[in-house]
Amino acid sequence: MAAPAGIPARAAKDVEKYLLDDEDAVVATRRHWAVLVVPTAKFLPVFLAGGWLLVLDPDNRVTSTVGLLVVVAALLTYGLRVGEWWMRHFIVSRRRVLLTSGLFVRTVTLLPLRRITDLTWKETFFGQLLGYGTFRFESAGQQQGLSEITFLPHAGALYRQVSGLLFTSDWGASSGDDEGNQEAPPPAGPIATGGRRDTEPIPGLPPRQE
């Protein structure tokens, strides 16, 4: 397998680990850093409040202990959010879409490209400013783990890449089976109606000698 040039080192490891030997990654990226804006906004006030309690009265064991616990809890929670962002990757090959996630327990969710019946790309106002968007996949009306992926970076280029993979033929999907393998070509030779193979005409017999 091969990974696109310039992708994060951690994403390259996921490509090497989860794609087949003859499967190349077209897209491999983690989500946009904007996904951390809300966790950061929640982390900072709690962290500052814990730090204030910690230094408010160093001789007071109660406030110092509470402040220390708040600071540690805030750091651990925020660290888990950052670690999850760092380890989650959106990977697209010519056969399937994958989402790898999990900091301690790795989870891989995949969807064959041939199962995708509709693709919706959404960019909010801030998404257009910062360059991120949301992919929404529909697969034959069935619910699946890759129904929506938010905060995907490089909005325009990513949309064109994925659309090019989905609509590589006039029928709107790549040829092959559910895993993207090419279907076997039809047997050579003329085929008669009803699935029977026509035989070649019998050559004429030489004239009978009198």
PDB file of N, CA, C and O in Angstrom, residues 1 6 8 20 51 54 59 66 73 115 121 128 139 143 145 167 176 197:
ATOM      1  N   MET A   1       0.847  -1.195   0.000  1.00  0.00           N
ATOM      2  CA  MET A   1       0.000   0.000   0.000  1.00  0.00           C
ATOM      3  C   MET A   1       0.879   1.241   0.000  1.00  0.00           C
ATOM      4  O   MET A   1       2.042   1.186   0.385  1.00  0.00           O
ATOM      5  N   GLY A   6       3.263  13.857   2.430  1.00  0.00           N
ATOM      6  CA  GLY A   6       2.990  14.979   3.312  1.00  0.00           C
ATOM      7  C   GLY A   6       1.933  14.741   4.367  1.00  0.00           C
ATOM      8  O   GLY A   6       1.511  15.701   5.026  1.00  0.00           O
ATOM      9  N   PRO A   8       0.383  13.241   8.043  1.00  0.00           N
ATOM     10  CA  PRO A   8       0.973  13.046   9.374  1.00  0.00           C
ATOM     11  C   PRO A   8       1.551  11.646   9.538  1.00  0.00           C
ATOM     12  O   PRO A   8       1.060  10.673   8.953  1.00  0.00           O
ATOM     13  N   LEU A  20      -4.957  -2.841   2.614  1.00  0.00           N
ATOM     14  CA  LEU A  20      -4.405  -4.048   2.025  1.00  0.00           C
ATOM     15  C   LEU A  20      -3.123  -3.739   1.267  1.00  0.00           C
ATOM     16  O   LEU A  20      -2.819  -2.582   0.962  1.00  0.00           O
ATOM     17  N   GLY A  51      -6.276  26.735  39.428  1.00  0.00           N
ATOM     18  CA  GLY A  51      -5.008  27.395  39.752  1.00  0.00           C
ATOM     19  C   GLY A  51      -5.186  28.513  40.754  1.00  0.00           C
ATOM     20  O   GLY A  51      -4.330  28.725  41.635  1.00  0.00           O
ATOM     21  N   LEU A  54      -5.532  27.022  44.075  1.00  0.00           N
ATOM     22  CA  LEU A  54      -4.259  26.429  44.504  1.00  0.00           C
ATOM     23  C   LEU A  54      -3.330  27.462  45.124  1.00  0.00           C
ATOM     24  O   LEU A  54      -2.600  27.167  46.085  1.00  0.00           O
ATOM     25  N   ASP A  59      -1.328  27.994  52.700  1.00  0.00           N
ATOM     26  CA  ASP A  59      -1.351  27.361  54.016  1.00  0.00           C
ATOM     27  C   ASP A  59      -2.676  26.658  54.305  1.00  0.00           C
ATOM     28  O   ASP A  59      -2.768  25.902  55.288  1.00  0.00           O
ATOM     29  N   VAL A  66      -8.294  21.120  46.908  1.00  0.00           N
ATOM     30  CA  VAL A  66      -9.356  21.238  45.909  1.00  0.00           C
ATOM     31  C   VAL A  66      -8.810  21.836  44.617  1.00  0.00           C
ATOM     32  O   VAL A  66      -9.108  21.370  43.502  1.00  0.00           O
ATOM     33  N   ALA A  73      -7.624  17.255  37.152  1.00  0.00           N
ATOM     34  CA  ALA A  73      -8.763  16.726  36.404  1.00  0.00           C
ATOM     35  C   ALA A  73      -8.943  17.463  35.077  1.00  0.00           C
ATOM     36  O   ALA A  73      -9.227  16.844  34.039  1.00  0.00           O
ATOM     37  N   ARG A 115     -21.020   1.111  -1.791  1.00  0.00           N
ATOM     38  CA  ARG A 115     -22.234   1.164  -0.979  1.00  0.00           C
ATOM     39  C   ARG A 115     -22.739   2.593  -0.786  1.00  0.00           C
ATOM     40  O   ARG A 115     -23.834   2.792  -0.266  1.00  0.00           O
ATOM     41  N   TRP A 121     -21.885  17.495   1.233  1.00  0.00           N
ATOM     42  CA  TRP A 121     -20.769  18.268   1.770  1.00  0.00           C
ATOM     43  C   TRP A 121     -21.316  19.582   2.308  1.00  0.00           C
ATOM     44  O   TRP A 121     -22.002  20.311   1.596  1.00  0.00           O
ATOM     45  N   GLN A 128     -16.075  27.904   6.277  1.00  0.00           N
ATOM     46  CA  GLN A 128     -15.545  28.542   5.083  1.00  0.00           C
ATOM     47  C   GLN A 128     -14.359  29.445   5.417  1.00  0.00           C
ATOM     48  O   GLN A 128     -13.415  29.560   4.630  1.00  0.00           O
ATOM     49  N   SER A 139     -25.910   5.338   2.686  1.00  0.00           N
ATOM     50  CA  SER A 139     -25.618   4.023   2.121  1.00  0.00           C
ATOM     51  C   SER A 139     -26.905   3.215   2.044  1.00  0.00           C
ATOM     52  O   SER A 139     -27.291   2.555   2.997  1.00  0.00           O
ATOM     53  N   GLN A 143     -28.375   2.953   8.312  1.00  0.00           N
ATOM     54  CA  GLN A 143     -27.547   3.664   9.254  1.00  0.00           C
ATOM     55  C   GLN A 143     -26.222   2.940   9.416  1.00  0.00           C
ATOM     56  O   GLN A 143     -26.177   1.724   9.513  1.00  0.00           O
ATOM     57  N   GLY A 145     -21.767   3.597  10.769  1.00  0.00           N
ATOM     58  CA  GLY A 145     -20.891   4.392  11.609  1.00  0.00           C
ATOM     59  C   GLY A 145     -20.266   5.583  10.923  1.00  0.00           C
ATOM     60  O   GLY A 145     -19.769   6.484  11.593  1.00  0.00           O
ATOM     61  N   PHE A 167     -17.517   9.008  -8.410  1.00  0.00           N
ATOM     62  CA  PHE A 167     -18.147   9.158  -9.716  1.00  0.00           C
ATOM     63  C   PHE A 167     -17.137   8.948 -10.831  1.00  0.00           C
ATOM     64  O   PHE A 167     -16.954   9.788 -11.706  1.00  0.00           O
ATOM     65  N   GLY A 176     -16.591  -2.922  -9.889  1.00  0.00           N
ATOM     66  CA  GLY A 176     -16.014  -3.948  -9.041  1.00  0.00           C
ATOM     67  C   GLY A 176     -16.987  -4.385  -7.978  1.00  0.00           C
ATOM     68  O   GLY A 176     -18.143  -3.985  -7.953  1.00  0.00           O
ATOM     69  N   ARG A 197     -23.865 -20.404 -24.838  1.00  0.00           N
ATOM     70  CA  ARG A 197     -22.832 -19.973 -25.759  1.00  0.00           C
ATOM     71  C   ARG A 197     -23.094 -20.566 -27.147  1.00  0.00           C
ATOM     72  O   ARG A 197     -23.317 -21.761 -27.296  1.00  0.00           O
TER      73      ARG A 197
END
